[in-house]
């Protein structure tokens, strides 16, 4: 007779945001955590298997909010009987008051994370022991980042014999509450300015380093490619066009490697360090009061900042935004979050034109127009002074662990090499074939009157169109034939228009999936109208001023 399979127990890990649920799930199952110091970083439930048990890591619950992530967590809580309740040692009383009613009627254990922030003493241990005696539920205090093998075993064993959570139990308050130490970011006058400076730092460093790296690499690469070019000139006309034509692989490829790669790597490292240290959260708290007139909360700004790496994960992470501002936040990411490919390509174009300083007016105009656009598309309620901050408490600043920074960076780099580069190569291939067929001249002729509206020559049409597929398509502006006919103002206008006219194709598809095709279509029409108006203002306003 076949033996019955052992029964699997499913336990849901539930708790407020950033209380260490993901870290704990990973430590219990021996997997590496995908967590970061961003509140609301787990967006969907993730299953972990350990022996016969299944642990479900749920997104953090944000009280008095309507975020999609909170709804997901509450649905998981409803669906399962055994729960591992996570409460934060620094705010034990608040967490118990808020979470115990949700656990009533279920069975499970309580793990107190961030125990490393509580001074070990007889008093603290006694408080925990009294709760255990009064409720008959296990309370296990841990530092989830450094779970001892003994604690791991204790938690897993306690989960085998979960106790019911008492129905109406009022625990004796522990009486302590530990808040993170204030920093300069919380300074009433300078905090906001410091936050802006820290926000701009990655861009400034990226410009500086990318210029330095390109200065060294570009001549080397060009010298290395020269003999190859001589060899390839004997090829038939189509392969020659594809490899060495105006938009050819060898003509455009080095620009991508020399400009986009250092920018992508640097942005990834910076974002990784900012996220893992808790700095992003602190920045957004400091900037929240300044953002309200634009209908965004500090919480949304975190997502817009994350869009600097790539807009796609940033759009997905808006699931943790309030329903009231989520669509505004998505619109802001699609419009103004210059992803690292877009930024790298922009730097490449400015530098190929020998005008690296253009990055300053570019970023200033992009920021200004994004704020105007966001203000216009946000609902009035989001701009009201009653729109209080949807971040429950200040995060603890930690020295970021190298492993955490590397994990963030690796994700971005993987995406860059497996997604971005192949699509960029495809773009150059399509452009080369179109050019070889003579279609680009015909197309440019058709679009000519439109480009003329922006005071741009017909050559600008192709980069603008291709940048709507992928943002680094705007590198095609750096093609020498195009650059030689453009004035600095025209370069600025062209790069701005190509950057903001439409979100890249993958971002647009993500928005459609996260919201609806209808919302994505409306967003694209709205964004295109705004981009056209802002570009007209730049082209003609700049010409009048210049
Ligand atoms: N000092 C300390 N830090 C911790 C502890 N547990 C987690 N962290 C850190 O707190 C941050 C958030 O941890 P996560 O595991 O992502 O928290 P979470 O509850 O899954 O967060 P959400 O999914 O966003 O709700 C990470 O930077 C962790 O390294 C702990 O016990 N002590
Ligand atoms: Mg999590």
Coordinates of C-alpha atoms and ligand atoms in Angstrom, one line a residue:
X1 CA 0.0 0.0 0.0
X2 CA 1.4 3.4 -0.9
X3 CA 2.2 5.5 2.2
X4 CA 0.3 8.8 2.5
X5 CA 2.4 11.8 1.7
X6 CA 3.4 13.8 4.8
X7 CA 1.0 16.6 5.4
X8 CA 2.4 19.9 4.4
X9 CA 1.8 22.8 6.7
X10 CA 1.5 26.3 5.1
X11 CA 2.5 29.2 7.3
X12 CA 2.0 32.8 6.3
X13 CA 4.5 35.4 7.6
X14 CA 2.5 38.5 8.4
X15 CA 3.6 41.9 9.8
X16 CA 3.9 45.6 9.1
X17 CA 6.2 46.9 6.5
X18 CA 10.0 46.6 6.8
X19 CA 9.8 44.5 9.9
X20 CA 12.2 41.9 8.5
X21 CA 9.6 39.3 7.2
X22 CA 11.6 38.6 4.0
X23 CA 14.9 38.5 5.8
X24 CA 13.4 36.0 8.3
X25 CA 11.8 33.8 5.6
X26 CA 15.2 33.7 3.8
X27 CA 17.1 32.9 7.0
X28 CA 14.7 30.2 8.0
X29 CA 14.9 28.5 4.6
X30 CA 18.6 29.2 4.0
X31 CA 17.9 31.2 0.8
X32 CA 19.3 34.6 0.1
X33 CA 16.8 37.4 0.8
X34 CA 15.8 39.8 -1.9
X35 CA 14.9 42.4 0.6
X36 CA 16.0 46.0 0.7
X37 CA 15.5 48.8 3.1
X38 CA 12.5 50.2 1.2
X39 CA 9.2 50.1 2.9
X40 CA 6.8 48.0 0.9
X41 CA 9.6 46.2 -1.0
X42 CA 7.8 42.8 -1.1
X43 CA 5.1 43.3 -3.7
X44 CA 3.6 39.8 -4.0
X45 CA 3.5 36.7 -1.9
X46 CA 6.6 34.5 -2.2
X47 CA 6.7 30.8 -1.2
X48 CA 9.7 29.3 0.5
X49 CA 9.9 25.5 1.1
X50 CA 11.7 24.2 4.2
X51 CA 11.4 20.4 4.8
X52 CA 7.6 19.6 4.7
X53 CA 6.7 23.2 5.5
X54 CA 5.8 26.0 3.2
X55 CA 6.4 29.5 4.3
X56 CA 4.6 32.3 2.5
X57 CA 6.3 35.7 2.8
X58 CA 3.6 38.3 2.4
X59 CA 3.9 42.1 1.6
X60 CA 3.9 44.4 4.7
X61 CA 0.6 45.6 6.0
X62 CA 0.3 49.4 5.9
X63 CA -2.3 50.5 8.4
X64 CA -5.2 52.8 7.4
X65 CA -4.2 52.5 3.7
X66 CA -5.6 51.1 0.6
X67 CA -2.4 49.8 -1.1
X68 CA -2.7 46.8 -3.4
X69 CA 0.1 45.1 -1.3
X70 CA -1.9 45.5 1.9
X71 CA -4.9 43.9 0.3
X72 CA -2.7 41.0 -0.9
X73 CA -1.3 40.4 2.6
X74 CA -4.8 40.5 4.2
X75 CA -6.1 38.1 1.7
X76 CA -3.3 35.6 2.6
X77 CA -4.1 36.1 6.2
X78 CA -7.7 35.2 5.6
X79 CA -6.8 32.1 3.5
X80 CA -4.5 30.3 6.0
X81 CA -4.8 29.2 9.5
X82 CA -1.2 29.1 10.7
X83 CA 0.6 32.4 10.9
X84 CA 4.0 33.6 11.9
X85 CA 3.4 37.1 13.3
X86 CA 6.4 39.4 13.0
X87 CA 6.6 42.4 15.3
X88 CA 9.4 44.9 15.5
X89 CA 11.2 45.1 18.9
X90 CA 11.5 48.8 18.6
X91 CA 7.7 49.3 18.4
X92 CA 6.4 46.2 20.1
X93 CA 3.5 47.8 21.8
X94 CA 2.1 49.4 18.7
X95 CA 2.6 46.3 16.6
X96 CA 0.9 44.0 19.1
X97 CA -2.0 46.4 19.5
X98 CA -2.5 46.6 15.7
X99 CA -1.8 43.0 14.7
X100 CA -3.2 40.8 17.5
X101 CA -6.8 41.5 16.4
X102 CA -5.9 40.3 12.9
X103 CA -4.4 37.1 14.3
X104 CA -7.3 36.3 16.7
X105 CA -8.8 32.9 15.9
X106 CA -5.8 31.7 14.0
X107 CA -2.9 29.7 15.4
X108 CA 0.8 30.4 15.2
X109 CA 3.9 32.0 16.9
X110 CA 5.3 35.5 17.3
X111 CA 8.8 36.4 16.2
X112 CA 10.1 39.7 17.5
X113 CA 12.7 41.1 15.0
X114 CA 15.1 43.9 15.4
X115 CA 15.9 42.5 18.9
X116 CA 19.5 43.8 18.3
X117 CA 18.1 47.4 18.8
X118 CA 16.9 46.5 22.3
X119 CA 19.5 46.5 25.2
X120 CA 19.6 42.9 26.5
X121 CA 18.5 43.0 30.1
X122 CA 16.5 40.9 32.6
X123 CA 13.6 43.4 32.3
X124 CA 13.2 43.0 28.5
X125 CA 13.4 39.2 28.7
X126 CA 10.9 39.2 31.5
X127 CA 8.4 41.2 29.5
X128 CA 8.6 38.6 26.7
X129 CA 8.2 35.8 29.2
X130 CA 5.1 37.4 30.7
X131 CA 3.5 37.7 27.3
X132 CA 4.2 34.0 26.7
X133 CA 2.7 33.0 30.0
X134 CA -0.4 35.1 29.6
X135 CA -1.1 34.1 26.0
X136 CA 0.3 30.6 25.8
X137 CA 1.8 31.6 22.4
X138 CA 5.6 31.4 21.7
X139 CA 7.4 34.8 21.4
X140 CA 10.9 34.4 19.9
X141 CA 13.1 37.5 19.9
X142 CA 15.7 37.5 17.1
X143 CA 18.0 39.7 14.9
X144 CA 16.6 38.4 11.6
X145 CA 19.8 39.4 9.7
X146 CA 21.9 37.1 11.9
X147 CA 19.6 34.3 12.9
X148 CA 21.5 31.7 15.1
X149 CA 21.0 28.0 14.1
X150 CA 19.5 27.5 17.6
X151 CA 16.9 30.3 17.0
X152 CA 16.1 28.9 13.5
X153 CA 15.4 25.4 15.0
X154 CA 13.3 27.0 17.8
X155 CA 11.1 28.8 15.3
X156 CA 10.7 25.8 13.0
X157 CA 9.9 23.5 15.9
X158 CA 7.5 25.9 17.4
X159 CA 5.7 26.1 14.1
X160 CA 5.1 22.3 14.4
X161 CA 2.9 22.9 17.4
X162 CA 1.4 26.4 16.9
X163 CA -0.8 27.7 19.7
X164 CA -4.1 29.5 19.1
X165 CA -3.9 33.3 19.4
X166 CA -6.2 34.4 22.3
X167 CA -9.4 36.2 21.2
X168 CA -9.4 39.4 23.3
X169 CA -6.0 39.6 24.9
X170 CA -4.6 42.9 26.0
X171 CA -0.9 42.4 26.6
X172 CA 0.8 44.4 29.4
X173 CA 2.7 47.2 27.5
X174 CA 6.4 46.8 27.4
X175 CA 6.7 50.5 27.7
X176 CA 9.6 51.1 25.4
X177 CA 9.8 52.5 21.9
X178 CA 13.0 53.0 20.1
X179 CA 13.2 55.6 17.4
X180 CA 16.1 55.9 14.9
X181 CA 18.5 58.7 15.7
X182 CA 17.7 61.9 13.8
X183 CA 20.3 63.1 11.3
X184 CA 20.9 66.3 9.4
X185 CA 18.2 65.1 7.0
X186 CA 15.6 65.9 9.7
X187 CA 16.9 69.4 10.3
X188 CA 14.0 71.8 9.8
X189 CA 15.8 74.2 7.5
X190 CA 18.6 72.3 5.9
X191 CA 17.1 68.8 5.8
X192 CA 15.3 69.3 2.5
X193 CA 18.3 70.9 0.8
X194 CA 20.6 68.1 1.9
X195 CA 18.0 65.6 0.6
X196 CA 18.0 67.3 -2.8
X197 CA 21.8 67.3 -2.9
X198 CA 21.9 63.6 -2.0
X199 CA 19.3 62.9 -4.7
X200 CA 21.4 64.7 -7.3
X201 CA 24.7 63.1 -6.2
X202 CA 24.3 59.9 -8.3
X203 CA 23.6 61.9 -11.4
X204 CA 26.6 64.2 -10.8
X205 CA 29.0 61.4 -10.1
X206 CA 27.6 59.4 -13.1
X207 CA 28.3 62.4 -15.4
X208 CA 31.8 62.8 -14.0
X209 CA 32.8 59.2 -14.0
X210 CA 31.2 58.4 -17.4
X211 CA 33.1 61.4 -18.9
X212 CA 36.3 60.1 -17.4
X213 CA 35.8 56.5 -18.5
X214 CA 34.7 57.5 -22.0
X215 CA 37.7 59.8 -22.3
X216 CA 40.0 56.8 -21.8
X217 CA 38.0 54.1 -23.5
X218 CA 36.7 55.9 -26.6
X219 CA 40.1 56.5 -28.3
X220 CA 41.2 53.0 -27.4
X221 CA 38.1 51.5 -28.9
X222 CA 38.3 53.6 -32.0
X223 CA 41.9 52.7 -32.6
X224 CA 41.1 49.0 -32.1
X225 CA 38.2 49.1 -34.5
X226 CA 40.1 51.0 -37.3
X227 CA 41.8 47.9 -38.8
X228 CA 38.5 46.0 -38.6
X229 CA 36.8 48.8 -40.5
X230 CA 39.4 48.5 -43.3
X231 CA 38.7 44.8 -43.5
X232 CA 35.0 45.1 -43.5
X233 CA 35.0 47.7 -46.3
X234 CA 35.3 44.7 -48.7
X235 CA 32.0 43.3 -47.7
X236 CA 28.9 43.5 -50.0
X237 CA 26.7 46.6 -49.4
X238 CA 24.0 45.3 -47.0
X239 CA 26.3 43.7 -44.5
X240 CA 28.6 46.6 -44.8
X241 CA 25.7 49.0 -44.0
X242 CA 24.6 46.8 -41.0
X243 CA 28.1 46.8 -39.6
X244 CA 29.5 50.2 -40.6
X245 CA 26.8 52.3 -42.0
X246 CA 25.5 55.5 -40.4
X247 CA 23.5 53.4 -37.8
X248 CA 25.7 50.3 -38.1
X249 CA 26.7 48.1 -35.2
X250 CA 30.3 49.1 -35.2
X251 CA 29.4 52.8 -35.6
X252 CA 26.9 52.9 -32.8
X253 CA 27.9 49.9 -30.6
X254 CA 31.0 51.6 -29.0
X255 CA 28.8 54.5 -27.9
X256 CA 26.6 52.2 -26.0
X257 CA 29.4 50.5 -24.3
X258 CA 31.5 53.6 -23.6
X259 CA 28.6 55.7 -22.3
X260 CA 25.7 53.5 -21.2
X261 CA 27.7 50.8 -19.4
X262 CA 29.5 53.1 -16.9
X263 CA 26.3 55.0 -16.3
X264 CA 24.2 51.9 -15.8
X265 CA 26.8 50.4 -13.4
X266 CA 27.2 53.5 -11.4
X267 CA 23.5 54.2 -11.0
X268 CA 23.0 50.6 -10.0
X269 CA 25.7 50.8 -7.3
X270 CA 24.3 54.1 -6.0
X271 CA 20.7 53.0 -5.9
X272 CA 21.8 49.7 -4.3
X273 CA 23.7 51.6 -1.5
X274 CA 20.9 54.1 -1.0
X275 CA 18.3 51.4 -0.8
X276 CA 20.2 49.0 1.4
X277 CA 21.3 51.7 3.9
X278 CA 17.7 53.1 4.3
X279 CA 18.8 56.5 2.9
X280 CA 16.2 56.5 0.2
X281 CA 13.4 56.3 2.8
X282 CA 15.0 59.1 4.8
X283 CA 15.4 61.3 1.8
X284 CA 11.7 60.9 0.9
X285 CA 10.6 61.8 4.4
X286 CA 12.7 64.9 4.2
X287 CA 11.2 65.8 0.9
X288 CA 7.6 65.0 1.5
X289 CA 6.5 68.5 2.4
X290 CA 8.0 69.9 -0.8
X291 CA 6.2 67.3 -2.9
X292 CA 2.7 67.6 -1.8
X293 CA 1.8 70.5 -4.2
X294 CA 2.6 68.0 -7.0
X295 CA 0.3 65.3 -5.7
X296 CA 3.1 62.9 -4.8
X297 CA 4.0 61.7 -1.3
X298 CA 7.4 60.8 -0.1
X299 CA 6.5 57.2 -0.5
X300 CA 5.8 57.8 -4.2
X301 CA 9.1 59.6 -4.7
X302 CA 11.0 56.4 -3.6
X303 CA 9.4 54.7 -6.7
X304 CA 10.2 57.7 -9.0
X305 CA 13.8 57.5 -7.8
X306 CA 13.9 53.8 -8.3
X307 CA 12.9 54.5 -11.9
X308 CA 16.3 56.1 -12.5
X309 CA 17.6 52.5 -12.7
X310 CA 14.8 51.1 -14.9
X311 CA 11.2 52.3 -15.1
X312 CA 9.8 48.8 -15.3
X313 CA 10.5 47.6 -11.7
X314 CA 9.6 51.1 -10.5
X315 CA 6.2 50.9 -12.0
X316 CA 5.6 47.5 -10.5
X317 CA 6.7 48.8 -7.1
X318 CA 3.9 51.4 -7.1
X319 CA 1.7 48.5 -5.9
X320 CA 2.8 49.7 -2.5
X321 CA 1.5 53.2 -3.2
X322 CA -1.8 54.5 -2.0
X323 CA -4.7 54.1 -4.5
X324 CA -5.1 57.9 -4.4
X325 CA -1.6 58.7 -5.8
X326 CA -0.6 55.4 -7.6
X327 CA -1.6 56.6 -11.0
X328 CA 0.0 60.0 -10.5
X329 CA 3.2 58.2 -9.4
X330 CA 3.1 55.9 -12.5
X331 CA 2.6 59.0 -14.7
X332 CA 5.6 60.7 -13.0
X333 CA 7.9 57.7 -13.6
X334 CA 6.8 57.3 -17.2
X335 CA 7.4 61.0 -17.9
X336 CA 10.4 62.2 -15.8
X337 CA 12.3 59.2 -14.5
X338 CA 15.3 59.2 -16.9
X339 CA 16.3 55.6 -16.6
X340 CA 20.0 54.8 -16.7
X341 CA 19.9 53.9 -20.4
X342 CA 18.2 57.1 -21.3
X343 CA 20.6 59.1 -19.1
X344 CA 23.7 57.2 -20.4
X345 CA 22.6 57.8 -24.0
X346 CA 21.9 61.5 -23.3
X347 CA 25.4 61.9 -21.9
X348 CA 26.8 60.1 -24.9
X349 CA 25.0 62.4 -27.3
X350 CA 26.1 65.6 -25.5
X351 CA 29.6 64.4 -25.3
X352 CA 29.8 63.4 -29.0
X353 CA 28.7 66.9 -29.7
X354 CA 31.5 68.2 -27.4
X355 CA 28.9 69.8 -25.2
X356 CA 28.9 67.8 -22.0
X357 CA 27.7 70.9 -20.0
X358 CA 24.3 70.6 -21.7
X359 CA 23.5 68.0 -19.0
X360 CA 22.8 70.8 -16.5
X361 CA 20.0 72.6 -18.5
X362 CA 18.7 69.2 -19.6
X363 CA 18.2 67.9 -16.0
X364 CA 16.9 71.2 -14.8
X365 CA 14.3 71.4 -17.6
X366 CA 13.4 67.7 -17.2
X367 CA 12.8 68.2 -13.4
X368 CA 10.8 71.4 -13.9
X369 CA 8.5 69.9 -16.6
X370 CA 8.0 66.7 -14.7
X371 CA 6.8 68.7 -11.7
X372 CA 4.5 70.8 -13.8
X373 CA 3.2 67.6 -15.6
X374 CA 2.7 65.8 -12.3
X375 CA 0.8 68.7 -10.8
X376 CA -1.5 68.8 -13.8
X377 CA -2.3 65.1 -13.8
X378 CA -2.7 64.6 -10.1
X379 CA -6.1 64.5 -8.5
X380 CA -6.9 67.5 -6.2
X381 CA -7.3 65.3 -3.2
X382 CA -3.6 64.2 -3.4
X383 CA -2.4 67.7 -3.3
X384 CA -4.5 68.6 -0.2
X385 CA -2.7 69.3 3.1
X386 CA -4.5 66.4 4.5
X387 CA -2.4 64.1 2.4
X388 CA -0.2 63.0 5.3
X389 CA 2.9 60.9 4.8
X390 CA 2.2 57.2 4.2
X391 CA 5.4 56.0 5.8
X392 CA 4.8 54.8 9.2
X393 CA 8.1 55.6 10.9
X394 CA 11.6 56.6 10.1
X395 CA 13.9 53.8 8.9
X396 CA 17.1 52.9 10.8
X397 CA 20.1 54.0 8.9
X398 CA 22.5 51.0 8.5
X399 CA 25.9 50.8 6.9
X400 CA 24.9 48.9 3.8
X401 CA 26.1 45.4 3.5
X402 CA 28.2 44.8 0.4
X403 CA 26.1 41.7 -0.3
X404 CA 22.9 43.8 -0.3
X405 CA 24.4 46.5 -2.6
X406 CA 25.8 43.8 -4.9
X407 CA 22.4 42.0 -5.1
X408 CA 20.7 45.2 -6.3
X409 CA 23.5 46.0 -8.7
X410 CA 23.5 42.5 -10.1
X411 CA 19.8 42.5 -10.9
X412 CA 20.2 45.7 -13.0
X413 CA 23.3 44.5 -14.8
X414 CA 21.7 41.2 -15.6
X415 CA 18.8 43.1 -17.2
X416 CA 21.1 45.3 -19.0
X417 CA 23.1 42.6 -20.6
X418 CA 20.3 40.2 -21.3
X419 CA 17.5 42.6 -22.3
X420 CA 18.9 46.0 -23.1
X421 CA 21.9 45.2 -25.3
X422 CA 20.0 42.7 -27.6
X423 CA 17.2 45.2 -28.2
X424 CA 19.7 48.0 -28.8
X425 CA 21.5 45.8 -31.4
X426 CA 18.1 45.1 -33.0
X427 CA 17.4 48.8 -33.2
X428 CA 20.7 49.5 -35.0
X429 CA 19.9 46.6 -37.3
X430 CA 16.5 47.9 -38.2
X431 CA 17.8 51.4 -38.7
X432 CA 20.6 50.2 -40.9
X433 CA 18.3 48.1 -43.1
X434 CA 15.9 51.0 -43.4
X435 CA 18.8 53.3 -44.3
X436 CA 20.1 50.8 -46.9
X437 CA 16.6 50.6 -48.5
X438 CA 16.6 54.4 -48.7
X439 CA 13.4 54.4 -46.5
X440 CA 14.9 56.7 -43.9
X441 CA 15.3 59.5 -46.4
X442 CA 11.7 59.0 -47.5
X443 CA 10.4 58.8 -43.9
X444 CA 12.4 61.8 -42.8
X445 CA 10.9 63.7 -45.8
X446 CA 7.4 62.8 -44.6
X447 CA 8.1 63.8 -41.0
X448 CA 10.1 66.8 -42.0
X449 CA 7.3 69.3 -41.5
X450 CA 6.6 67.9 -38.1
X451 CA 10.2 68.1 -37.0
X452 CA 10.2 71.7 -38.4
X453 CA 7.6 72.5 -35.7
X454 CA 10.3 71.9 -33.1
X455 CA 12.8 73.8 -35.1
X456 CA 14.6 70.5 -35.8
X457 CA 15.9 69.1 -39.1
X458 CA 14.4 65.9 -40.5
X459 CA 17.4 63.8 -39.3
X460 CA 16.0 64.2 -35.8
X461 CA 12.9 62.1 -36.7
X462 CA 14.6 58.6 -36.5
X463 CA 16.1 59.0 -33.0
X464 CA 12.8 60.4 -31.7
X465 CA 10.8 57.4 -33.1
X466 CA 13.3 54.8 -32.0
X467 CA 13.6 56.2 -28.5
X468 CA 10.0 55.4 -28.0
X469 CA 10.9 51.7 -28.4
X470 CA 14.0 51.9 -26.2
X471 CA 15.4 54.9 -24.6
X472 CA 18.9 54.4 -25.7
X473 CA 17.6 54.7 -29.3
X474 CA 18.2 58.4 -28.8
X475 CA 21.9 57.6 -29.1
X476 CA 21.2 57.8 -32.8
X477 CA 21.4 61.6 -32.4
X478 CA 25.1 61.0 -31.9
X479 CA 25.5 59.9 -35.5
X480 CA 28.0 62.4 -36.9
X481 CA 25.8 63.3 -39.9
X482 CA 23.0 64.3 -37.6
X483 CA 25.1 66.1 -35.0
X484 CA 26.9 68.2 -37.6
X485 CA 23.6 69.9 -38.6
X486 CA 22.3 70.6 -35.1
X487 CA 22.8 73.7 -32.9
X488 CA 23.2 73.2 -29.1
X489 CA 19.6 74.2 -28.6
X490 CA 18.4 71.8 -31.2
X491 CA 20.4 69.0 -29.5
X492 CA 18.8 69.8 -26.2
X493 CA 15.3 70.0 -27.8
X494 CA 15.8 66.7 -29.7
X495 CA 17.1 64.8 -26.8
X496 CA 14.4 66.1 -24.5
X497 CA 11.6 65.3 -27.0
X498 CA 13.0 61.8 -27.7
X499 CA 13.4 61.2 -23.9
X500 CA 9.9 62.1 -22.8
X501 CA 7.6 61.8 -25.9
X502 CA 6.6 58.3 -24.9
X503 CA 7.6 55.8 -22.2
X504 CA 9.7 53.0 -23.7
X505 CA 7.8 50.0 -25.1
X506 CA 8.5 47.7 -22.2
X507 CA 7.4 50.4 -19.6
X508 CA 4.2 51.0 -21.6
X509 CA 3.4 47.2 -21.6
X510 CA 4.1 47.0 -17.8
X511 CA 1.8 50.0 -17.2
X512 CA -1.0 48.3 -19.2
X513 CA -0.5 45.0 -17.2
X514 CA -0.4 46.8 -13.8
X515 CA -3.4 49.1 -14.5
X516 CA -5.2 48.6 -17.8
X517 CA -4.6 49.0 -21.6
X518 CA -7.0 51.9 -21.5
X519 CA -5.0 53.7 -18.7
X520 CA -1.8 53.0 -20.5
X521 CA -3.2 54.4 -23.8
X522 CA -4.6 57.5 -22.0
X523 CA -1.3 58.0 -20.3
X524 CA 0.7 57.8 -23.5
X525 CA -1.6 60.3 -25.3
X526 CA -1.4 62.7 -22.3
X527 CA 2.3 62.4 -22.0
X528 CA 2.8 62.9 -25.8
X529 CA 0.7 66.1 -25.7
X530 CA 2.7 67.4 -22.7
X531 CA 6.0 66.4 -24.2
X532 CA 5.2 68.2 -27.5
X533 CA 4.1 71.4 -25.7
X534 CA 7.1 71.4 -23.4
X535 CA 9.4 70.8 -26.4
X536 CA 7.8 73.6 -28.4
X537 CA 8.4 75.9 -25.4
X538 CA 12.0 74.8 -25.2
X539 CA 12.7 75.1 -28.9
X540 CA 11.0 78.5 -29.5
X541 CA 11.4 79.9 -26.0
X542 CA 15.1 79.0 -26.1
X543 CA 15.5 80.5 -29.6
X544 CA 13.9 83.8 -28.4
X545 CA 16.1 83.9 -25.2
X546 CA 19.2 82.8 -27.1
Ligands
LIG1 N1 18.9 45.7 12.6 C1 18.1 44.8 12.0 N2 17.7 44.9 10.7 C2 16.8 44.1 10.2 C3 16.3 43.0 10.9 N3 15.4 42.3 10.1 C4 15.5 42.9 9.0 N4 16.3 44.0 9.0 C5 16.6 44.9 7.9 O1 15.4 45.7 7.7 C6 15.2 45.9 6.3 C7 13.8 45.4 5.8 O2 13.8 44.0 5.9 P1 12.8 43.1 5.0 O3 13.1 41.7 5.3 O4 12.8 43.6 3.6 O5 11.4 43.6 5.7 P2 10.0 43.1 5.2 O6 9.2 43.0 6.4 O7 10.0 41.9 4.3 O8 9.5 44.4 4.4 P3 8.3 44.6 3.3 O9 8.3 43.4 2.5 O10 8.7 45.9 2.6 O11 7.1 44.8 4.1 C8 16.3 45.2 5.6 O12 17.3 46.2 5.3 C9 16.8 44.2 6.6 O13 18.2 43.9 6.4 C10 16.7 42.8 12.3 O14 16.3 41.9 13.1 N5 17.6 43.8 12.8
LIG2 MG1 9.3 41.7 2.5

